[in-house]
mmCIF file of C-alpha atoms in Angstrom:
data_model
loop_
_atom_site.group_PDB
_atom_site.id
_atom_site.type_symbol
_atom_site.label_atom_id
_atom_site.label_comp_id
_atom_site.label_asym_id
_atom_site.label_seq_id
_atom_site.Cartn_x
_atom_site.Cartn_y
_atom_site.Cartn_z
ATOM 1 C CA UNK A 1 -14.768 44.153 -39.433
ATOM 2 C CA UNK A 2 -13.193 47.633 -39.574
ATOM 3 C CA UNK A 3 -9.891 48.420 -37.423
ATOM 4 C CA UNK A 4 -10.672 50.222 -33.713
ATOM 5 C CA UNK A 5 -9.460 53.208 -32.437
ATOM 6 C CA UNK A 6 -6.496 51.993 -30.438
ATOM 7 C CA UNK A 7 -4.667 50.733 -33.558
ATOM 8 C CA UNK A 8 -5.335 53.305 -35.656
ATOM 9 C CA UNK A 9 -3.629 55.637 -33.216
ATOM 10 C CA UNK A 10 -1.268 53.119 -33.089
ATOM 11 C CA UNK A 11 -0.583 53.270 -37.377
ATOM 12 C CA UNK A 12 -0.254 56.911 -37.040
ATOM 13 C CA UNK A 13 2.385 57.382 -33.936
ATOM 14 C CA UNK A 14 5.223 58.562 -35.805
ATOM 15 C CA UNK A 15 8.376 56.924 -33.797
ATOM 16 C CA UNK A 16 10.770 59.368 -32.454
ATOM 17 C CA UNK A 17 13.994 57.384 -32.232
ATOM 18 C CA UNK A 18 13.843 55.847 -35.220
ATOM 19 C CA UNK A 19 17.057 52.336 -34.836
ATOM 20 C CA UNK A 20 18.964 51.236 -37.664
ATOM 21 C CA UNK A 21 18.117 47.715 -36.575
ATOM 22 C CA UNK A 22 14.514 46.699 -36.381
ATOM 23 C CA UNK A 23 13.261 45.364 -32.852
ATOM 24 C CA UNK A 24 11.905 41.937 -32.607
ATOM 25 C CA UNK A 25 8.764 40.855 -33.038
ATOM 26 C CA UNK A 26 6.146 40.876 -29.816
ATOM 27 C CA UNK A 27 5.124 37.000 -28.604
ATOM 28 C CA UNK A 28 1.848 36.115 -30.491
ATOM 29 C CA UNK A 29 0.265 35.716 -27.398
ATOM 30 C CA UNK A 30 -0.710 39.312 -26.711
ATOM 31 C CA UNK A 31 -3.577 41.326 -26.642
ATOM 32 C CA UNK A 32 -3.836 42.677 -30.130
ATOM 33 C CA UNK A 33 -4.180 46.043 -28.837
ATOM 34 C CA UNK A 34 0.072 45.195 -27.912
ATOM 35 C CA UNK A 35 0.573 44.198 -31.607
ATOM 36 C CA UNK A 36 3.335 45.969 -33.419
ATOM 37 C CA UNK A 37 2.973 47.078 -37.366
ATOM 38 C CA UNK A 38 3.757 43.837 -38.574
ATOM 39 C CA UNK A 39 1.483 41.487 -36.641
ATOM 40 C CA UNK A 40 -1.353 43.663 -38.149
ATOM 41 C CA UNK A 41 -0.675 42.688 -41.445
ATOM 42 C CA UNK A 42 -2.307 39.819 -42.877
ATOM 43 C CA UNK A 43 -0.703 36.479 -43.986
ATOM 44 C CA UNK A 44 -0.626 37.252 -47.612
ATOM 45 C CA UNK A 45 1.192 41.010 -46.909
ATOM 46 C CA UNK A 46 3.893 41.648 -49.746
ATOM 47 C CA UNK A 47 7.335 42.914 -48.436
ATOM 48 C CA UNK A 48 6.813 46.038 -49.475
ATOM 49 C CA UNK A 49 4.104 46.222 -47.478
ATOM 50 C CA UNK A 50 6.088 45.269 -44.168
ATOM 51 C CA UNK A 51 8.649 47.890 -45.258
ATOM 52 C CA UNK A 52 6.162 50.448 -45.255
ATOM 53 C CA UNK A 53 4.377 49.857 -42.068
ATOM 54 C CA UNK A 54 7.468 49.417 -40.103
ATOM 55 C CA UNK A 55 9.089 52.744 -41.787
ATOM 56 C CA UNK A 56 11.703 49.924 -43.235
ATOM 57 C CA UNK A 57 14.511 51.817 -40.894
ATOM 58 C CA UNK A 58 16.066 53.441 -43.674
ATOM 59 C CA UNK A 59 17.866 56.990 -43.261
ATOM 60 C CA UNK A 60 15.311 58.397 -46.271
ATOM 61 C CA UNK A 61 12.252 57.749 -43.922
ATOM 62 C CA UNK A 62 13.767 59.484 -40.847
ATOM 63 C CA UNK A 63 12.000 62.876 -41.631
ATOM 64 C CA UNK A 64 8.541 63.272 -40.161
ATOM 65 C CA UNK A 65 6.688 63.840 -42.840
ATOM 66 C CA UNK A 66 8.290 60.309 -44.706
ATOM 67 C CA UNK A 67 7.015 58.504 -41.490
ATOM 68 C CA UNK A 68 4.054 59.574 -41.623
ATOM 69 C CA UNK A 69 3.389 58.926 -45.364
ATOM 70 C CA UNK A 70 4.550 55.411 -45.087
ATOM 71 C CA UNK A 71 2.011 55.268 -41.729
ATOM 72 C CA UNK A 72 -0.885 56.552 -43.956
ATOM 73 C CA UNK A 73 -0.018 54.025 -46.653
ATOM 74 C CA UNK A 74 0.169 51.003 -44.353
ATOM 75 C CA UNK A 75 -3.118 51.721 -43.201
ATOM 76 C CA UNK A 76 -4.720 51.680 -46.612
ATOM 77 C CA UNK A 77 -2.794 48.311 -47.135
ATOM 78 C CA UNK A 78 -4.079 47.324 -43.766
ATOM 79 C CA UNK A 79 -7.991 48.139 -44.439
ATOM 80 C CA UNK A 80 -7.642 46.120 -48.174
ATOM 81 C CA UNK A 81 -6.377 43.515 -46.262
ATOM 82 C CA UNK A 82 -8.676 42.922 -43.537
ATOM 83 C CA UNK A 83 -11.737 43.561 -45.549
ATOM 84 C CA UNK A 84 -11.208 40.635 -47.152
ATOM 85 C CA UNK A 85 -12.169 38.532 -43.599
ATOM 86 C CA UNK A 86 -14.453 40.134 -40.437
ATOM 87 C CA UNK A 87 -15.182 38.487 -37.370
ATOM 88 C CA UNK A 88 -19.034 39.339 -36.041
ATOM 89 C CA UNK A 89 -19.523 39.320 -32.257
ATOM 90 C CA UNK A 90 -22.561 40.008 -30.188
ATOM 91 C CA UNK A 91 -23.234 43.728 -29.364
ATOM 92 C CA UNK A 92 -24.559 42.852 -26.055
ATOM 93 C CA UNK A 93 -22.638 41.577 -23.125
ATOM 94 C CA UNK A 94 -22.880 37.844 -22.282
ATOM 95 C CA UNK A 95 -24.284 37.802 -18.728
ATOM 96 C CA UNK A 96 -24.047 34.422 -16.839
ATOM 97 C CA UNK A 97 -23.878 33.187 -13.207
ATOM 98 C CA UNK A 98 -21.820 31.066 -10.892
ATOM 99 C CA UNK A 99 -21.024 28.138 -11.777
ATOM 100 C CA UNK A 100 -22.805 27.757 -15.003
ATOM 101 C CA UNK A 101 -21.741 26.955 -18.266
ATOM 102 C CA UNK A 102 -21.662 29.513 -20.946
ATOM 103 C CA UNK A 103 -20.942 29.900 -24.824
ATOM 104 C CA UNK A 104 -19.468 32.695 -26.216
ATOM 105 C CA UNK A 105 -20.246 33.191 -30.026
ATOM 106 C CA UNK A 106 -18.184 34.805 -33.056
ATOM 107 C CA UNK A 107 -19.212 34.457 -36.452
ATOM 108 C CA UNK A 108 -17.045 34.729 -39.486
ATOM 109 C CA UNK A 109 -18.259 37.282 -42.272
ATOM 110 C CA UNK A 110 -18.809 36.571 -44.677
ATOM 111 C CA UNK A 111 -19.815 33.014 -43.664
ATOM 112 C CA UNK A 112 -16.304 29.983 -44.498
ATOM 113 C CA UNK A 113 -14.915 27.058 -43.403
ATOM 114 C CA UNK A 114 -12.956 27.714 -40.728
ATOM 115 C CA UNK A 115 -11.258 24.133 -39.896
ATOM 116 C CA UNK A 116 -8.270 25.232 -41.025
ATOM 117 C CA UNK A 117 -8.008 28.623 -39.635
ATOM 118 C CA UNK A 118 -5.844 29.787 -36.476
ATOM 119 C CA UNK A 119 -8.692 30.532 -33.850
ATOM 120 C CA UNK A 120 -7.504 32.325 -30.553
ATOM 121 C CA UNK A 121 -9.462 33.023 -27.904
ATOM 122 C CA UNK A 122 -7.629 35.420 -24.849
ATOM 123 C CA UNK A 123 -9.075 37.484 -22.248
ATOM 124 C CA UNK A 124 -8.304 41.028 -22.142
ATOM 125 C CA UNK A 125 -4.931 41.956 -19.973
ATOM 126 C CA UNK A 126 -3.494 38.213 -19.713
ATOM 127 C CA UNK A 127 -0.080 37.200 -20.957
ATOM 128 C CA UNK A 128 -1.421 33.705 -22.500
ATOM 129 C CA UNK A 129 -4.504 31.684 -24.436
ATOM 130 C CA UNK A 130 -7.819 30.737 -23.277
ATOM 131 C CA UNK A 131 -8.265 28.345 -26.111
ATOM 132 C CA UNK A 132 -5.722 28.110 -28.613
ATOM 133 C CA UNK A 133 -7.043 25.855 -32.152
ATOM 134 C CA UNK A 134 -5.289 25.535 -35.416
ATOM 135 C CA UNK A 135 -5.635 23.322 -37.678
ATOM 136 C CA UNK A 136 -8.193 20.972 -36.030
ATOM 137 C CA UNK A 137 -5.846 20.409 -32.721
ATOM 138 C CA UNK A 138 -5.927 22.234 -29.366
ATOM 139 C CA UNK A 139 -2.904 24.256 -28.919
ATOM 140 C CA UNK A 140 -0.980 25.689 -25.129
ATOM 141 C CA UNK A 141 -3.776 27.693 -22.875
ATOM 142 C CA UNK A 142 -3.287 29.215 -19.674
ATOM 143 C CA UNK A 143 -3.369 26.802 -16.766
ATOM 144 C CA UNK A 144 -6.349 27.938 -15.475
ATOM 145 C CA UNK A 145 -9.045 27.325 -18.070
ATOM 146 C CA UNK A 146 -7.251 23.605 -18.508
ATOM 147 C CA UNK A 147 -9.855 21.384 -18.815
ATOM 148 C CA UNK A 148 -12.808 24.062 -18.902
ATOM 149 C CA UNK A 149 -12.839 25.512 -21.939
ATOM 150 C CA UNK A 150 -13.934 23.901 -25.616
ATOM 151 C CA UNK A 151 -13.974 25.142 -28.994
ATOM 152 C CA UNK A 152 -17.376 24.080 -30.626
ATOM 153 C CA UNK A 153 -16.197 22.269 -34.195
ATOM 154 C CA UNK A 154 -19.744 21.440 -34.932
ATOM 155 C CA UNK A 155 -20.128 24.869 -36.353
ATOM 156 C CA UNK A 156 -16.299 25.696 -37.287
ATOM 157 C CA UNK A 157 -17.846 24.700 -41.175
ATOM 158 C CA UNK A 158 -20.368 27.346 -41.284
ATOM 159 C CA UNK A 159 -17.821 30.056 -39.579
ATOM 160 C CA UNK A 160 -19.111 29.740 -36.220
ATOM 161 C CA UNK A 161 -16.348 30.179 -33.275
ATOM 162 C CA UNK A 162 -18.190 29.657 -30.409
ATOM 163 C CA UNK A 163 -16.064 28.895 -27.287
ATOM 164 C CA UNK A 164 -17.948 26.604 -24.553
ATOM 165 C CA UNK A 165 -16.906 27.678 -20.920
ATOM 166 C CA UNK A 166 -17.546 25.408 -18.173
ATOM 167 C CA UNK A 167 -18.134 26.021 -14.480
ATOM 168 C CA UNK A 168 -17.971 29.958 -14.650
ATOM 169 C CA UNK A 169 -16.302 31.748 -11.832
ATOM 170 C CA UNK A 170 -16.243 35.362 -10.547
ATOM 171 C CA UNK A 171 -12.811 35.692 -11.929
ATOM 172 C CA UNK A 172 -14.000 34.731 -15.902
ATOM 173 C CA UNK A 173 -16.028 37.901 -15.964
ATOM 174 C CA UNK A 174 -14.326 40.644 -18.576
ATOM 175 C CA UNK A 175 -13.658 41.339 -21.659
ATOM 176 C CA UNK A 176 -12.657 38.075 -24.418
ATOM 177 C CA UNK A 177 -11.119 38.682 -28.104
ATOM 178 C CA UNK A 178 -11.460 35.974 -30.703
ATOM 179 C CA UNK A 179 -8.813 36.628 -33.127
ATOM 180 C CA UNK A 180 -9.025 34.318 -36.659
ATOM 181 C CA UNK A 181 -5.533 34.509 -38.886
ATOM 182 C CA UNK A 182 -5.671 32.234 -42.463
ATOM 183 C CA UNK A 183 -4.939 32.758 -45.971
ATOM 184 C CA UNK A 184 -7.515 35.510 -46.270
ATOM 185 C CA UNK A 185 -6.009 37.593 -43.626
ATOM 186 C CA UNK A 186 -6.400 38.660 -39.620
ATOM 187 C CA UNK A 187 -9.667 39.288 -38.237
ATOM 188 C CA UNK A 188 -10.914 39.736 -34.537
ATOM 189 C CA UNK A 189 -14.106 40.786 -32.495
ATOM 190 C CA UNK A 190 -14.624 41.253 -28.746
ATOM 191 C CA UNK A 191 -17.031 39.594 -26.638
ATOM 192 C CA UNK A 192 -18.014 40.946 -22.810
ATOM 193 C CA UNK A 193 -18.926 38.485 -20.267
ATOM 194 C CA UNK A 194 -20.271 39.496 -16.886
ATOM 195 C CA UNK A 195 -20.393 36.730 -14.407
ATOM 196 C CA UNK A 196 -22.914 37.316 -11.365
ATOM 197 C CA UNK A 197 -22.656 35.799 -7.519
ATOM 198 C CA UNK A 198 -26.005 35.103 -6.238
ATOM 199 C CA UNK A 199 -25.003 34.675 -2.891
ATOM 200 C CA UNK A 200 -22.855 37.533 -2.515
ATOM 201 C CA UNK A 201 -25.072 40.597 -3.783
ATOM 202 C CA UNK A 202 -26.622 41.624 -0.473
ATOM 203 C CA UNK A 203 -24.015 41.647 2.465
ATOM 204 C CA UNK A 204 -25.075 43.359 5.337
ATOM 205 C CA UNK A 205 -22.377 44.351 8.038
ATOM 206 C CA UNK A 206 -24.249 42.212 10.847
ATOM 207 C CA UNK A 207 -24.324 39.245 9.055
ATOM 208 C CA UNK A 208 -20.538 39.692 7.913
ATOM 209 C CA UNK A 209 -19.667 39.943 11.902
ATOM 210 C CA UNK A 210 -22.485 36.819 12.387
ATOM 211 C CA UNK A 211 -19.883 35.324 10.300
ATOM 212 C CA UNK A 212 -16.823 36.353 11.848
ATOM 213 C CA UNK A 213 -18.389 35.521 15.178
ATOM 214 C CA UNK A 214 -19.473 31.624 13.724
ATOM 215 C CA UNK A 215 -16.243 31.320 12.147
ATOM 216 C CA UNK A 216 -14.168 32.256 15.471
ATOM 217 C CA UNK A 217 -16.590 30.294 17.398
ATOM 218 C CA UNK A 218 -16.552 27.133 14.950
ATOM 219 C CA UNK A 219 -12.684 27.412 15.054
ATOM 220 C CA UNK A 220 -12.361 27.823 18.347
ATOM 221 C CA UNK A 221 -14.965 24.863 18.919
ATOM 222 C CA UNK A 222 -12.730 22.488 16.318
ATOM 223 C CA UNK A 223 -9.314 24.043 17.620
ATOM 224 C CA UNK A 224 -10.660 22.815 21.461
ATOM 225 C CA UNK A 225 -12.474 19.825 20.356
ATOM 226 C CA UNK A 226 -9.174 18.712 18.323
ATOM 227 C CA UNK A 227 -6.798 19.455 22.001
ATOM 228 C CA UNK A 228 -9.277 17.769 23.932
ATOM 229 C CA UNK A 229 -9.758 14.738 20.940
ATOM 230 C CA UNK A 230 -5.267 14.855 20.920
ATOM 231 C CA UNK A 231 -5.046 14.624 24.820
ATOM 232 C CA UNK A 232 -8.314 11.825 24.989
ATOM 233 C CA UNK A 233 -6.186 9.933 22.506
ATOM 234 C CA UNK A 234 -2.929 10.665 25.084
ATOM 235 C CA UNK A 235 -4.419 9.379 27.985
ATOM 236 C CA UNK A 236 -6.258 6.536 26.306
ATOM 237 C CA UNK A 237 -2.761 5.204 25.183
ATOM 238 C CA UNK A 238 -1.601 5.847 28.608
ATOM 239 C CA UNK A 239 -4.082 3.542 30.114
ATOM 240 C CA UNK A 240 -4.122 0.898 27.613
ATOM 241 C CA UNK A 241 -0.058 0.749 28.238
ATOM 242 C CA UNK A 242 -1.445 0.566 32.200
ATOM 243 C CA UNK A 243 -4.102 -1.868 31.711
ATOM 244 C CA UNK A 244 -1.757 -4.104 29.494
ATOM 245 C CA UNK A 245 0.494 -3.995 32.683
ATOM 246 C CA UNK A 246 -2.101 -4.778 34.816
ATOM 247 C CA UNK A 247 -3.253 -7.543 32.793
ATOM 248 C CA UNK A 248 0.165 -9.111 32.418
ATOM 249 C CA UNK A 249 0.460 -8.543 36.332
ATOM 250 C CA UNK A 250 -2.782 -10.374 36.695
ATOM 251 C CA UNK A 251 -2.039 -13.075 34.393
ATOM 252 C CA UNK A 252 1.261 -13.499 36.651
ATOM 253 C CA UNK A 253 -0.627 -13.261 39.806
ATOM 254 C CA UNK A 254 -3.081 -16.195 38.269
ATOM 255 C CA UNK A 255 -0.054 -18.212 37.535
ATOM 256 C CA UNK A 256 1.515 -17.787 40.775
ATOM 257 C CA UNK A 257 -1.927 -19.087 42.248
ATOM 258 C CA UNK A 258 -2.266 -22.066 39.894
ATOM 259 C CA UNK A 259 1.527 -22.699 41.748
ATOM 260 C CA UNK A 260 0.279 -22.010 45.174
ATOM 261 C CA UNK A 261 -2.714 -24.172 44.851
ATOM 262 C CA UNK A 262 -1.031 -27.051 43.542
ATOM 263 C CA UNK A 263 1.426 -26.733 46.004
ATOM 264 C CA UNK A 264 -1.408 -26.272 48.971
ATOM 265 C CA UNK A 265 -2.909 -29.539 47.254
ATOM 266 C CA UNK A 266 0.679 -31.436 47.626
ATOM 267 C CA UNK A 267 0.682 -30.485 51.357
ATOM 268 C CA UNK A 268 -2.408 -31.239 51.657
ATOM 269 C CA UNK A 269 -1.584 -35.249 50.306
ATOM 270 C CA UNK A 270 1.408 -34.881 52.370
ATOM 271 C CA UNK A 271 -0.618 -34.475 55.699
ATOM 272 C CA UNK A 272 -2.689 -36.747 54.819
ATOM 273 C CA UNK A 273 0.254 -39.089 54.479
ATOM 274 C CA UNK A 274 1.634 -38.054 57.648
ATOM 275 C CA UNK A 275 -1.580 -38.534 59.441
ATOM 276 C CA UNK A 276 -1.972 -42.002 58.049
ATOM 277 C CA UNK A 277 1.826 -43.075 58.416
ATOM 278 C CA UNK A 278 1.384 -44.359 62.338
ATOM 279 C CA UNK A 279 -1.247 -46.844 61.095
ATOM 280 C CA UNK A 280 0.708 -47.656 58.212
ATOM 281 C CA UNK A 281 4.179 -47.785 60.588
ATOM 282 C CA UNK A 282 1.802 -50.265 62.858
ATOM 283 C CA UNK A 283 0.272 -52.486 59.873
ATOM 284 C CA UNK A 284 3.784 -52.599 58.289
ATOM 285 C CA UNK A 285 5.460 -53.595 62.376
ATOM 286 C CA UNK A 286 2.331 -56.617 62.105
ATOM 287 C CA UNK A 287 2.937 -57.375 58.893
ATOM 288 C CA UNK A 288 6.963 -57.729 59.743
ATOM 289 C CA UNK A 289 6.339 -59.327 63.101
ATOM 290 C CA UNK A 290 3.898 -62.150 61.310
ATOM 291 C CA UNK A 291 6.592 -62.360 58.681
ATOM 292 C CA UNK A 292 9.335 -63.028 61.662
ATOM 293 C CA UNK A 293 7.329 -65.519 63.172
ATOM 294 C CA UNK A 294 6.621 -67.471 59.945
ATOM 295 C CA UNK A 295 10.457 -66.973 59.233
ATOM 296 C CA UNK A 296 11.076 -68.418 62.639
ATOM 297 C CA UNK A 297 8.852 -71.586 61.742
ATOM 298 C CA UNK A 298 10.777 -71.634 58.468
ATOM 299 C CA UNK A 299 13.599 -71.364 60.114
ATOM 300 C CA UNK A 300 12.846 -74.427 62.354
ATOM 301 C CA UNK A 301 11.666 -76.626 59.827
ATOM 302 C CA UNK A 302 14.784 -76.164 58.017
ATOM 303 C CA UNK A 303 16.895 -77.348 60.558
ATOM 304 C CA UNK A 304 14.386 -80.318 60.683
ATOM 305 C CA UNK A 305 14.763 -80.925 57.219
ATOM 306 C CA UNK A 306 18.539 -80.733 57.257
ATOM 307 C CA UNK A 307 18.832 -82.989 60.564
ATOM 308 C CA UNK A 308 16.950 -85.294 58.473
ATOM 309 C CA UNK A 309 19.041 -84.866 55.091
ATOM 310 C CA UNK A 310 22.113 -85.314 57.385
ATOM 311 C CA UNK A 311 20.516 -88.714 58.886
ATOM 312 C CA UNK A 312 19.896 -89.571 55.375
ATOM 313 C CA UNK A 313 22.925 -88.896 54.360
ATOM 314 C CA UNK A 314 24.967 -90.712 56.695
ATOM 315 C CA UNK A 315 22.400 -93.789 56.052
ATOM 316 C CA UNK A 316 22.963 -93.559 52.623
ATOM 317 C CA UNK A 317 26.740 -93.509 53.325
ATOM 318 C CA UNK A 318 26.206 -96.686 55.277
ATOM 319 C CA UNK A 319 23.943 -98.489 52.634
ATOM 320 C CA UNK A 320 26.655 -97.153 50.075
ATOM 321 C CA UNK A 321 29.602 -99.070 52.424
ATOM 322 C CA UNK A 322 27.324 -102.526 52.723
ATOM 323 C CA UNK A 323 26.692 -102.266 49.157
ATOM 324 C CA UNK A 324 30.426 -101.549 48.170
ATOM 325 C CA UNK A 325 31.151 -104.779 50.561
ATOM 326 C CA UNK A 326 28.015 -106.550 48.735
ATOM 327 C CA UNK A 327 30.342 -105.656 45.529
ATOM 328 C CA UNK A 328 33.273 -106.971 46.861
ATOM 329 C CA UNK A 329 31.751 -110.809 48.219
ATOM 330 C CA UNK A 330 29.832 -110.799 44.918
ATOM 331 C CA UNK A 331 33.343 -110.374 43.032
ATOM 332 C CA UNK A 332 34.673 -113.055 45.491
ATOM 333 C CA UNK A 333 32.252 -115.303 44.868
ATOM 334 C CA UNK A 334 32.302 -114.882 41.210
ATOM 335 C CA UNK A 335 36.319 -115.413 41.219
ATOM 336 C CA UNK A 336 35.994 -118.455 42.972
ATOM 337 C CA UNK A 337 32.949 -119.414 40.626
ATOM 338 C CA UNK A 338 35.677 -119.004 37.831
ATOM 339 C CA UNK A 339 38.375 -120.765 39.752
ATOM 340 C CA UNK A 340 35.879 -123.989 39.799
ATOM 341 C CA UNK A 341 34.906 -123.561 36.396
ATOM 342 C CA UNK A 342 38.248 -123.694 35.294
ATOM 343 C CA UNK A 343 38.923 -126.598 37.076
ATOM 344 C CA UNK A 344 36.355 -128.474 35.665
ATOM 345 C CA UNK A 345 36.701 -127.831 32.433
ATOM 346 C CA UNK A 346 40.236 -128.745 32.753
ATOM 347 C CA UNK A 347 39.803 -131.963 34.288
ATOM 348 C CA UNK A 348 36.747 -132.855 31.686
ATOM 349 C CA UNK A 349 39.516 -131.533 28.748
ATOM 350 C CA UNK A 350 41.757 -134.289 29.633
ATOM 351 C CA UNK A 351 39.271 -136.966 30.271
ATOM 352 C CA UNK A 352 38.132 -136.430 26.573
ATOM 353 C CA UNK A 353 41.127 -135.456 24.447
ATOM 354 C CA UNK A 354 38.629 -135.749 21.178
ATOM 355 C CA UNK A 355 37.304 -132.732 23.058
ATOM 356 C CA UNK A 356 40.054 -130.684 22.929
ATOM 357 C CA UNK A 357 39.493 -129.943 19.047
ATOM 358 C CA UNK A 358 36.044 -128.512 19.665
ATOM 359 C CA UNK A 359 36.568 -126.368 22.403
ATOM 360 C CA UNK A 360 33.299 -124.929 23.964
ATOM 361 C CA UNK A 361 32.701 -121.866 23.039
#
């Protein structure tokens, strides 16, 4: 593909104040319209050839008409360069709508493996990538198209660049540059995309205040439904604090009845008591009056019985006396029974002398 305008007015700009150090080299990730000499050389450019196309910064090249041979020789080196590698893009724009998903296609010419080439793919006037591939891996991007964008491989063997874009916004619309660097050299095409809203084509004035008016009155609506929802929610805390005082009031209310009733039913037990004690006080005077009287009777025959134990007694004193004197003639008797029995057997001892050898036992 052959060079366009803007850099070939760029090659032949002489520079005016020409430094005796050379300025550094732009970030890669501009425009190429913001390229510098050297950045339009391809990979395989000799020294000589970067010496040219910067004017190498040498006093000898600070006349005009030096510059502008060296310009007029870079470009030559330029254009054998690059016709060694072209990118082809479509001539008409890429038209797509809201939230659709759309492919934008380069082609390589002629037609190479491109697996191991440097594919960029930035939109015209940003600072950073929209896809970024080189060497089969997925480089930086800009934050944005994160996650959106995809670099079809299928076809990156037959030359084919084609960048997927998913969910398509108002903002994607404009103009894309797919810029290929490898061995060969630098190569880049431009692709327009225009990116159409459906909904917002036809906007009448009417309907924009309709909307106003729905959007004030829907706010409103939600602004006074969410006051009226924060002070319900107020006052229903306030009256579940008040009905969990009234319920522990209620529950000590129900207590203090349970008390009062049990203590209505002990008075109760007491009257009844009370009412009943004169009968009792008269059952237990009977009962005490019976219980004197047989106490009495006891009473009596106890002094019967003891008059009588006392006669018995002193009887039994008496018979103990007559048998004590009983005890006393018996003894008597038997001394004198001994006395005699003495006596005889003395006498019948010396009557018999023969006897007197065999005593009686």
């Amino acid at each position: 593909m052959s060079w366009n305008r803007n850099r070939i007015l760029l090659l032949l700009a002489p520079s005016s104040h020409p430094s005796s150090t050379p300025s550094p080299p732009p970030s890669p990730y501009q425009s190429p319209s913001f390229l510098t000499f050297p950045q339009l050389l391809p990979p395989s450019s000799t020294p000589a050839q970067m010496c040219f196309i910067s004017g190498c910064n040498h006093p000898s090249f600070s006349h005009p008409r030096r510059t502008l041979l060296a310009h007029l020789m870079a470009l030559h080196l330029l254009q054998l360069g690059s016709a060694l590698l072209t990118v082809v893009a479509p001539n008409h724009h890429v038209t797509a709508t809201v939230g659709q998903d759309i492919v934008l296609h380069c082609q390589l010419s002629p037609s190479k493996d491109a697996w191991s080439s440097d594919i960029r793919w930035f939109q015209h006037g940003s600072a950073g990538f929209v896809h970024h591939y080189r060497n089969g891996e997925d480089l930086e991007q800009m934050e944005e198209y994160k996650g959106r964008t995809e670099l079809l491989r299928d076809g990156l063997s037959d030359g084919n660049l084609g960048l997927l874009i998913t969910a398509v916004s108002s903002v994607d619309r404009g103009s894309y540059i797919c810029a290929v660097e490898d061995s060969d050299g630098y190569a880049d095409a431009v692709v327009e995309l225009e990116v159409s809203d459906p909904f917002s084509q036809i906007v009448h004035p009417w309907k924009v205040a309709l909307a106003v008016v729905i959007i004030l009155l829907v706010g409103s609506s939600v602004l006074i439904i969410f006051f009226l929802h924060r002070k319900q929610v107020a006052q229903n805390r306030v009256l579940k604090g008040k009905n969990a005082a009234l319920a522990e009031q209620a529950e000590k209310l129900e207590r203090k009845d349970a008390s009062l009733a049990e203590q209505a039913k002990r008075m109760e037990r007491t009257d009844e008591l009370l009412v009943k004690l004169p009968s009792i006080l008269k059952r237990s005077d009977a009962k005490l009056d019976t219980l004197a009287g047989k106490l009495v009777e006891i009473t009596e025959k106890f002094d019967i019985w003891n008059s009588q134990l006392k006669l018995r007694a002193f009887q039994l004193k008496n018979l103990v006396a007559e048998l004590e004197k009983t005890d006393t003639v018996l003894a008597e008797i038997r001394a004198v029974k001994i006395v005699e029995r003495t006596e005889a057997l003395g006498e019948s001892s010396s009557s018999n002398p023969k006897n007197m050898a065999f005593p009686m036992g």
